[in-house]
Amino acid sequence: MKRSLLFLPVLLSVSLLAYGQELPFRITHGPWLCDMTETGVTIVWMTNKNSLSWVEVAPDDGSHFYGKERPKYYDTHMGRKQAATNLHKVRIENLSPGTRYRYAVFSKEVLHWENDAKIIFGTTIANPAYSWNSLSFKTFSANDDTVSFIMLNDIHGRAEFMKDLCRDIDFSSIDLVIFNGDMSTWIISEEQIFSDFLDAAADLFAKRVPIVFTRGNHETRGPYADFLMNYFPVKDGKIYRIVHVGKVAFIILDCGEDKPDSDIEYSGLAAFDAYRDEQAEWLKQAVQHKSFRDAGNRIVVLHMPPGVSNWHGTLHLDETLLPVLNEARIDAVLSGHMHRYSYNPPVPGKTAFPVIVNSNNTYLRGDIINGTIRIRMFGAEGGKPTEHILD
Ligand SMILES: [Fe+2]
């Protein structure tokens, strides 16, 4: 009796499908914001079926979102609006710096694609933008004297812990949230990315505050690892990059694995020495760029802390990237990986800047006000945060 009851929902769904009554078309994840600049942002979301998707954007000017037709931005790639996908990535450009915009996402289901002249669409769904629930974002501005950010690392799939850790953060005062690696222990599937941390991020802040994502060593592992950055699109496709927020330049680096490429744990798939060499070559050029040299502050985001470990990955970072960073007037390197907090002051002849390691059980909050960097680490259990002021 019990056994037949257990099978009832399965039988019901099979029979519904048999009668053509499939699951209703819906938004399954997000939206979440990526790749924010002074004039652009990428809005990402997922639906349970393929669809033609777009974003409508309105200024935050007190008008009703539906007071007039709003400009539509589509998920386009090489001149074609994307419809054969259920992962939607809409890039919006030509926005004004330091400006808040409201937005709504729309997806029109593709029911049947016989040929390009005969595509049959179904229902259009949306994340509605009524005044009481409209989503919005604010573009970065070089004129901002204050930059506030949150950094999380080494969550290792503990989504509920992450929600608890972040429950008291007022994200309305936060410009960006940095995921500095090991948010997952490995990447097995698309669904796992959401259940590990991304659904929690969208619930907490990511519909309104952009994510800046870089990998830890763990996110380089797993059968789905090569697709991870599809969910955190960046314009030129490189994880390593410089993100300018206000007068602060964040150098985002991608550490690679911690053991030698030949280690048996990687089954011959690792080629991180060459990848770190590639980043070092890029970094040599990037730190010479006028926009970087003119920045008020320079902060490096790198999962594995340089200069504090004798594992191969760190030693190779020390050999390739550290000499460039030491000449680049860096204010601080923010890292994780060690699963415990440490403050590593500059070491003459080795590191020209402090390396601050956030633990796996705290979030790091950075506030840069007129050039002074205040770094604090907060735990889920409350209490006085660990604090560093860097002038
Ligand atoms: Fe970790």
Short mmCIF file of C-alpha atoms and ligand atoms in Angstrom, two decimals:
data_model
loop_
_atom_site.label_atom_id
_atom_site.label_comp_id
_atom_site.label_asym_id
_atom_site.label_seq_id
_atom_site.Cartn_x
_atom_site.Cartn_y
_atom_site.Cartn_z
CA MET A 1 0.00 0.00 0.00
CA LYS A 2 2.74 2.43 1.04
CA ARG A 3 4.75 1.57 -2.05
CA SER A 4 1.91 2.31 -4.46
CA LEU A 5 1.31 5.67 -2.75
CA LEU A 6 4.96 6.56 -3.21
CA PHE A 7 4.68 5.96 -6.94
CA LEU A 8 1.48 7.98 -7.31
CA PRO A 9 3.13 11.40 -8.02
CA VAL A 10 5.45 9.79 -10.58
CA LEU A 11 2.54 8.07 -12.33
CA LEU A 12 0.57 11.32 -12.26
CA SER A 13 3.35 13.32 -13.92
CA VAL A 14 3.95 10.63 -16.51
CA SER A 15 0.27 10.57 -17.40
CA LEU A 16 0.11 14.38 -17.54
CA LEU A 17 3.04 14.41 -19.95
CA ALA A 18 1.39 11.65 -21.97
CA TYR A 19 -1.66 13.89 -22.41
CA GLY A 20 0.57 16.79 -23.49
CA GLN A 21 0.09 18.76 -20.28
CA GLU A 22 3.72 19.65 -19.69
CA LEU A 23 5.02 21.72 -16.81
CA PRO A 24 4.05 25.37 -17.20
CA PHE A 25 6.62 27.70 -18.71
CA ARG A 26 8.34 29.66 -15.95
CA ILE A 27 11.46 31.49 -14.76
CA THR A 28 13.45 28.92 -12.80
CA HIS A 29 16.45 30.95 -11.58
CA GLY A 30 17.33 34.62 -11.19
CA PRO A 31 17.62 37.16 -12.57
CA TRP A 32 21.09 38.07 -11.36
CA LEU A 33 23.46 40.88 -12.42
CA CYS A 34 26.98 40.49 -13.81
CA ASP A 35 29.72 42.54 -15.45
CA MET A 36 28.56 45.94 -14.22
CA THR A 37 30.44 48.98 -15.54
CA GLU A 38 29.73 52.70 -15.57
CA THR A 39 27.60 52.32 -18.67
CA GLY A 40 26.54 48.67 -18.87
CA VAL A 41 25.39 45.53 -17.11
CA THR A 42 24.54 41.94 -18.06
CA ILE A 43 21.27 40.51 -16.73
CA VAL A 44 21.10 36.71 -16.54
CA TRP A 45 18.20 34.33 -15.79
CA MET A 46 16.94 30.87 -16.65
CA THR A 47 13.63 29.45 -17.81
CA ASN A 48 12.56 25.82 -17.83
CA LYS A 49 12.18 25.82 -21.61
CA ASN A 50 13.87 27.52 -24.55
CA SER A 51 12.66 31.01 -25.27
CA LEU A 52 13.24 34.35 -26.98
CA SER A 53 14.13 36.70 -24.14
CA TRP A 54 14.60 40.38 -23.50
CA VAL A 55 14.91 43.02 -20.79
CA GLU A 56 12.93 46.24 -20.61
CA VAL A 57 14.62 49.14 -18.84
CA ALA A 58 13.19 52.35 -17.39
CA PRO A 59 14.85 55.23 -15.55
CA ASP A 60 14.12 55.48 -11.84
CA ASP A 61 12.29 58.77 -12.34
CA GLY A 62 9.05 58.19 -10.49
CA SER A 63 7.11 57.36 -13.64
CA HIS A 64 5.09 54.17 -13.77
CA PHE A 65 7.09 51.37 -15.40
CA TYR A 66 4.13 50.69 -17.66
CA GLY A 67 3.49 54.38 -18.32
CA LYS A 68 4.96 53.97 -21.79
CA GLU A 69 6.71 51.39 -23.92
CA ARG A 70 10.24 50.83 -22.59
CA PRO A 71 13.33 50.03 -24.69
CA LYS A 72 13.87 46.31 -25.20
CA TYR A 73 17.31 44.70 -25.01
CA TYR A 74 17.61 41.16 -26.39
CA ASP A 75 19.93 38.27 -25.72
CA THR A 76 21.89 38.59 -28.96
CA HIS A 77 24.98 36.80 -30.18
CA MET A 78 26.75 37.57 -33.48
CA GLY A 79 23.74 39.42 -34.81
CA ARG A 80 21.08 36.89 -33.88
CA LYS A 81 18.57 37.05 -31.09
CA GLN A 82 18.99 33.86 -29.09
CA ALA A 83 15.97 31.55 -28.91
CA ALA A 84 17.46 28.06 -28.76
CA THR A 85 18.46 28.41 -25.12
CA ASN A 86 16.96 28.53 -21.66
CA LEU A 87 19.93 30.47 -20.17
CA HIS A 88 19.38 34.11 -21.00
CA LYS A 89 22.17 36.70 -20.91
CA VAL A 90 21.18 40.21 -21.94
CA ARG A 91 23.87 42.84 -22.23
CA ILE A 92 22.71 46.43 -21.80
CA GLU A 93 25.04 49.23 -22.89
CA ASN A 94 24.98 53.02 -23.26
CA LEU A 95 23.60 53.66 -19.79
CA SER A 96 24.51 56.75 -17.76
CA PRO A 97 27.12 56.41 -14.97
CA GLY A 98 26.01 56.44 -11.36
CA THR A 99 22.36 56.10 -12.33
CA ARG A 100 19.64 53.81 -11.01
CA TYR A 101 17.46 51.98 -13.54
CA ARG A 102 14.43 49.77 -13.09
CA TYR A 103 14.16 46.62 -15.20
CA ALA A 104 11.95 43.66 -15.98
CA VAL A 105 12.88 40.42 -17.76
CA PHE A 106 10.66 38.72 -20.36
CA SER A 107 10.80 35.29 -22.01
CA LYS A 108 8.61 34.03 -24.86
CA GLU A 109 8.49 30.26 -25.05
CA VAL A 110 9.54 28.54 -28.28
CA LEU A 111 6.92 25.83 -28.86
CA HIS A 112 8.00 24.63 -32.27
CA TRP A 113 10.82 25.59 -34.64
CA GLU A 114 10.07 24.14 -38.03
CA ASN A 115 12.30 26.61 -39.86
CA ASP A 116 13.27 30.23 -39.31
CA ALA A 117 10.20 31.43 -41.19
CA LYS A 118 7.98 29.28 -39.05
CA ILE A 119 8.76 29.49 -35.36
CA ILE A 120 5.73 29.01 -33.16
CA PHE A 121 5.89 30.86 -29.87
CA GLY A 122 3.83 30.24 -26.78
CA THR A 123 3.30 32.17 -23.58
CA THR A 124 5.37 35.21 -22.62
CA ILE A 125 6.33 35.31 -18.97
CA ALA A 126 7.91 38.17 -17.06
CA ASN A 127 9.29 39.27 -13.78
CA PRO A 128 6.76 42.10 -13.44
CA ALA A 129 7.85 45.64 -12.65
CA TYR A 130 5.01 47.09 -10.63
CA SER A 131 6.18 49.83 -8.32
CA TRP A 132 6.02 47.63 -5.22
CA ASN A 133 8.26 44.94 -6.64
CA SER A 134 10.28 46.50 -9.46
CA LEU A 135 13.87 45.38 -9.75
CA SER A 136 16.61 47.92 -10.19
CA PHE A 137 20.36 48.40 -10.38
CA LYS A 138 22.74 51.35 -10.18
CA THR A 139 25.61 51.72 -12.62
CA PHE A 140 29.10 52.42 -11.28
CA SER A 141 30.44 55.96 -11.35
CA ALA A 142 34.03 57.21 -11.43
CA ASN A 143 32.85 60.24 -9.45
CA ASP A 144 31.93 58.14 -6.41
CA ASP A 145 34.24 58.82 -3.45
CA THR A 146 32.78 55.87 -1.56
CA VAL A 147 32.84 52.22 -2.63
CA SER A 148 31.38 49.44 -0.49
CA PHE A 149 31.62 45.75 -1.25
CA ILE A 150 31.07 42.35 0.29
CA MET A 151 33.37 39.38 -0.35
CA LEU A 152 32.44 35.75 0.21
CA ASN A 153 34.67 32.73 -0.32
CA ASP A 154 34.88 29.04 0.54
CA ILE A 155 31.14 28.62 1.01
CA HIS A 156 31.55 25.13 -0.52
CA GLY A 157 27.87 24.71 -1.32
CA ARG A 158 26.55 25.75 2.10
CA ALA A 159 23.73 27.89 0.70
CA GLU A 160 21.72 27.96 3.92
CA PHE A 161 24.79 28.97 5.91
CA MET A 162 25.48 31.73 3.39
CA LYS A 163 21.92 33.06 3.77
CA ASP A 164 22.28 33.03 7.54
CA LEU A 165 25.69 34.71 7.36
CA CYS A 166 24.36 37.52 5.16
CA ARG A 167 20.94 38.00 6.69
CA ASP A 168 21.75 41.32 8.41
CA ILE A 169 23.59 42.96 5.51
CA ASP A 170 21.87 46.04 4.13
CA PHE A 171 22.66 45.44 0.47
CA SER A 172 21.20 48.82 -0.53
CA SER A 173 24.53 50.34 0.58
CA ILE A 174 26.64 47.79 -1.32
CA ASP A 175 28.04 48.43 -4.81
CA LEU A 176 29.20 44.89 -5.63
CA VAL A 177 29.52 41.42 -4.14
CA ILE A 178 32.69 39.48 -4.89
CA PHE A 179 32.67 35.68 -4.92
CA ASN A 180 36.34 34.89 -4.35
CA GLY A 181 36.38 31.17 -5.04
CA ASP A 182 35.32 27.80 -3.70
CA MET A 183 31.68 28.73 -3.56
CA SER A 184 31.28 25.11 -4.77
CA THR A 185 33.49 22.14 -3.94
CA TRP A 186 33.32 20.97 -7.53
CA ILE A 187 31.05 21.59 -10.51
CA ILE A 188 28.98 18.55 -11.39
CA SER A 189 25.92 20.08 -13.04
CA GLU A 190 24.05 23.24 -13.80
CA GLU A 191 21.55 22.60 -11.04
CA GLN A 192 24.33 22.28 -8.50
CA ILE A 193 25.59 25.84 -9.22
CA PHE A 194 22.16 27.13 -8.23
CA SER A 195 21.66 24.95 -5.18
CA ASP A 196 25.22 25.57 -3.92
CA PHE A 197 25.07 29.38 -3.86
CA LEU A 198 23.55 31.13 -6.89
CA ASP A 199 19.85 30.83 -5.94
CA ALA A 200 20.78 32.07 -2.47
CA ALA A 201 22.67 35.00 -4.04
CA ALA A 202 19.68 35.93 -6.22
CA ASP A 203 17.42 35.81 -3.15
CA LEU A 204 19.80 37.89 -1.04
CA PHE A 205 21.03 40.61 -3.38
CA ALA A 206 21.96 39.65 -6.96
CA LYS A 207 18.77 40.93 -8.59
CA ARG A 208 19.92 44.43 -7.57
CA VAL A 209 23.65 44.27 -6.76
CA PRO A 210 26.12 42.81 -9.28
CA ILE A 211 28.20 39.70 -8.69
CA VAL A 212 31.92 39.78 -9.51
CA PHE A 213 32.89 36.14 -9.76
CA THR A 214 36.26 34.47 -9.81
CA ARG A 215 37.14 30.84 -9.30
CA GLY A 216 38.86 29.07 -6.48
CA ASN A 217 40.88 25.95 -7.08
CA HIS A 218 37.82 23.78 -6.37
CA GLU A 219 35.72 25.34 -9.14
CA THR A 220 38.23 24.11 -11.70
CA ARG A 221 37.07 20.55 -10.93
CA GLY A 222 34.15 18.46 -12.14
CA PRO A 223 32.45 17.41 -15.38
CA TYR A 224 30.52 20.71 -15.64
CA ALA A 225 33.41 23.01 -14.58
CA ASP A 226 34.14 24.15 -18.12
CA PHE A 227 30.66 25.69 -18.38
CA LEU A 228 30.72 27.60 -15.10
CA MET A 229 31.50 31.00 -16.56
CA ASN A 230 28.42 30.79 -18.82
CA TYR A 231 26.56 31.80 -15.67
CA PHE A 232 28.84 34.77 -14.92
CA PRO A 233 29.37 36.26 -18.37
CA VAL A 234 32.09 38.83 -18.92
CA LYS A 235 32.33 40.82 -22.11
CA ASP A 236 35.72 39.63 -23.32
CA GLY A 237 35.30 36.14 -21.87
CA LYS A 238 38.27 36.32 -19.49
CA ILE A 239 37.81 35.69 -15.78
CA TYR A 240 40.97 37.67 -15.04
CA ARG A 241 40.25 41.32 -15.57
CA ILE A 242 40.25 44.76 -13.96
CA VAL A 243 36.95 46.06 -12.63
CA HIS A 244 36.75 49.80 -11.99
CA VAL A 245 34.29 50.88 -9.30
CA GLY A 246 34.36 54.52 -8.28
CA LYS A 247 38.04 55.39 -7.95
CA VAL A 248 38.98 51.81 -7.03
CA ALA A 249 40.55 49.34 -9.46
CA PHE A 250 39.93 45.70 -8.54
CA ILE A 251 42.33 43.25 -10.19
CA ILE A 252 40.44 39.95 -10.45
CA LEU A 253 42.76 36.96 -10.81
CA ASP A 254 42.06 33.25 -11.38
CA CYS A 255 44.40 31.17 -9.22
CA GLY A 256 44.17 27.74 -10.86
CA GLU A 257 44.85 24.53 -8.95
CA ASP A 258 46.95 24.21 -5.82
CA LYS A 259 48.92 21.06 -6.67
CA PRO A 260 51.24 20.47 -9.68
CA ASP A 261 49.40 20.00 -12.98
CA SER A 262 50.65 16.41 -13.11
CA ASP A 263 48.95 15.43 -9.82
CA ILE A 264 46.85 12.28 -10.02
CA GLU A 265 43.82 14.22 -8.67
CA TYR A 266 43.51 16.00 -12.02
CA SER A 267 43.66 12.95 -14.32
CA GLY A 268 45.84 14.83 -16.79
CA LEU A 269 43.33 17.69 -17.34
CA ALA A 270 45.24 20.45 -15.54
CA ALA A 271 47.23 23.04 -17.50
CA PHE A 272 47.36 25.80 -14.90
CA ASP A 273 51.07 26.64 -15.10
CA ALA A 274 50.55 27.88 -18.65
CA TYR A 275 47.33 29.64 -17.59
CA ARG A 276 49.10 31.52 -14.78
CA ASP A 277 51.86 32.47 -17.23
CA GLU A 278 49.16 33.83 -19.56
CA GLN A 279 47.69 35.91 -16.72
CA ALA A 280 51.11 37.27 -15.79
CA GLU A 281 51.70 38.42 -19.37
CA TRP A 282 48.29 40.11 -19.39
CA LEU A 283 48.90 41.67 -15.96
CA LYS A 284 52.19 43.23 -17.04
CA GLN A 285 50.29 45.19 -19.69
CA ALA A 286 47.15 45.84 -17.63
CA VAL A 287 48.95 47.58 -14.74
CA GLN A 288 50.54 50.01 -17.23
CA HIS A 289 47.15 51.18 -18.45
CA LYS A 290 46.39 54.82 -17.61
CA SER A 291 43.03 53.99 -16.03
CA PHE A 292 44.76 51.60 -13.62
CA ARG A 293 47.67 53.93 -12.82
CA ASP A 294 45.22 56.80 -12.19
CA ALA A 295 43.01 54.75 -9.84
CA GLY A 296 42.71 56.03 -6.28
CA ASN A 297 43.08 52.52 -4.79
CA ARG A 298 44.18 49.14 -6.15
CA ILE A 299 42.83 45.95 -4.63
CA VAL A 300 43.64 42.42 -5.82
CA VAL A 301 41.11 39.59 -5.54
CA LEU A 302 42.82 36.20 -5.65
CA HIS A 303 41.49 33.03 -4.03
CA MET A 304 44.84 31.52 -3.05
CA PRO A 305 46.84 34.04 -1.01
CA PRO A 306 50.25 34.82 -2.48
CA GLY A 307 53.36 34.48 -0.38
CA VAL A 308 51.90 32.42 2.44
CA SER A 309 52.01 28.77 1.33
CA ASN A 310 54.54 26.33 -0.06
CA TRP A 311 52.08 24.39 -2.24
CA HIS A 312 52.89 24.40 -5.93
CA GLY A 313 49.98 26.65 -7.04
CA THR A 314 50.95 29.39 -4.60
CA LEU A 315 54.66 29.04 -5.32
CA HIS A 316 53.92 29.42 -9.02
CA LEU A 317 51.72 32.47 -8.35
CA ASP A 318 54.62 33.90 -6.34
CA GLU A 319 56.94 33.28 -9.28
CA THR A 320 54.69 34.65 -12.04
CA LEU A 321 52.16 37.19 -10.72
CA LEU A 322 53.67 38.40 -7.46
CA PRO A 323 56.63 40.29 -9.04
CA VAL A 324 54.20 42.23 -11.22
CA LEU A 325 51.87 43.00 -8.31
CA ASN A 326 54.81 44.13 -6.17
CA GLU A 327 55.54 46.89 -8.70
CA ALA A 328 51.90 47.94 -9.14
CA ARG A 329 51.29 49.98 -5.95
CA ILE A 330 48.72 47.49 -4.67
CA ASP A 331 46.92 48.49 -1.44
CA ALA A 332 45.84 44.99 -0.45
CA VAL A 333 45.31 41.45 -1.70
CA LEU A 334 42.06 39.80 -0.57
CA SER A 335 42.10 36.01 -0.48
CA GLY A 336 40.42 32.91 0.96
CA HIS A 337 41.41 29.26 0.50
CA MET A 338 42.90 28.72 3.98
CA HIS A 339 39.51 28.40 5.75
CA ARG A 340 40.77 30.59 8.57
CA TYR A 341 41.39 34.28 8.96
CA SER A 342 44.87 35.75 8.75
CA TYR A 343 46.38 39.17 8.26
CA ASN A 344 49.75 38.98 6.56
CA PRO A 345 51.60 42.32 6.65
CA PRO A 346 53.96 43.35 3.87
CA VAL A 347 57.26 41.46 4.00
CA PRO A 348 60.27 43.43 2.72
CA GLY A 349 61.70 41.73 -0.34
CA LYS A 350 58.68 39.42 -0.68
CA THR A 351 55.27 41.13 -0.65
CA ALA A 352 54.81 44.89 -1.00
CA PHE A 353 51.24 44.87 0.37
CA PRO A 354 49.17 43.22 3.07
CA VAL A 355 47.42 39.96 2.24
CA ILE A 356 44.10 39.61 4.08
CA VAL A 357 42.65 36.09 4.17
CA ASN A 358 38.93 35.81 4.88
CA SER A 359 37.81 32.58 6.55
CA ASN A 360 35.15 30.20 5.26
CA ASN A 361 32.76 31.27 8.03
CA THR A 362 32.84 35.06 7.73
CA TYR A 363 32.05 37.64 5.09
CA LEU A 364 34.44 40.46 4.38
CA ARG A 365 33.07 43.98 4.03
CA GLY A 366 35.20 46.66 2.40
CA ASP A 367 34.42 50.38 2.55
CA ILE A 368 36.72 52.74 0.69
CA ILE A 369 36.03 56.35 1.59
CA ASN A 370 38.19 59.07 0.03
CA GLY A 371 41.07 56.65 -0.40
CA THR A 372 41.00 55.07 3.07
CA ILE A 373 40.25 51.35 2.99
CA ARG A 374 38.33 49.87 5.90
CA ILE A 375 38.15 46.07 5.89
CA ARG A 376 35.97 44.19 8.36
CA MET A 377 35.14 40.49 8.72
CA PHE A 378 31.76 39.53 10.19
CA GLY A 379 30.62 36.08 11.38
CA ALA A 380 27.16 34.55 11.42
CA GLU A 381 27.17 34.51 15.20
CA GLY A 382 27.63 38.31 15.38
CA GLY A 383 30.08 39.88 17.78
CA LYS A 384 32.77 42.45 17.15
CA PRO A 385 34.19 42.21 13.63
CA THR A 386 37.88 41.85 12.89
CA GLU A 387 38.93 45.18 11.44
CA HIS A 388 41.80 46.68 9.42
CA ILE A 389 42.14 50.29 8.30
CA LEU A 390 44.55 50.72 5.38
CA ASP A 391 45.59 54.29 4.53
FE FE B 1 38.02 26.21 0.05
#
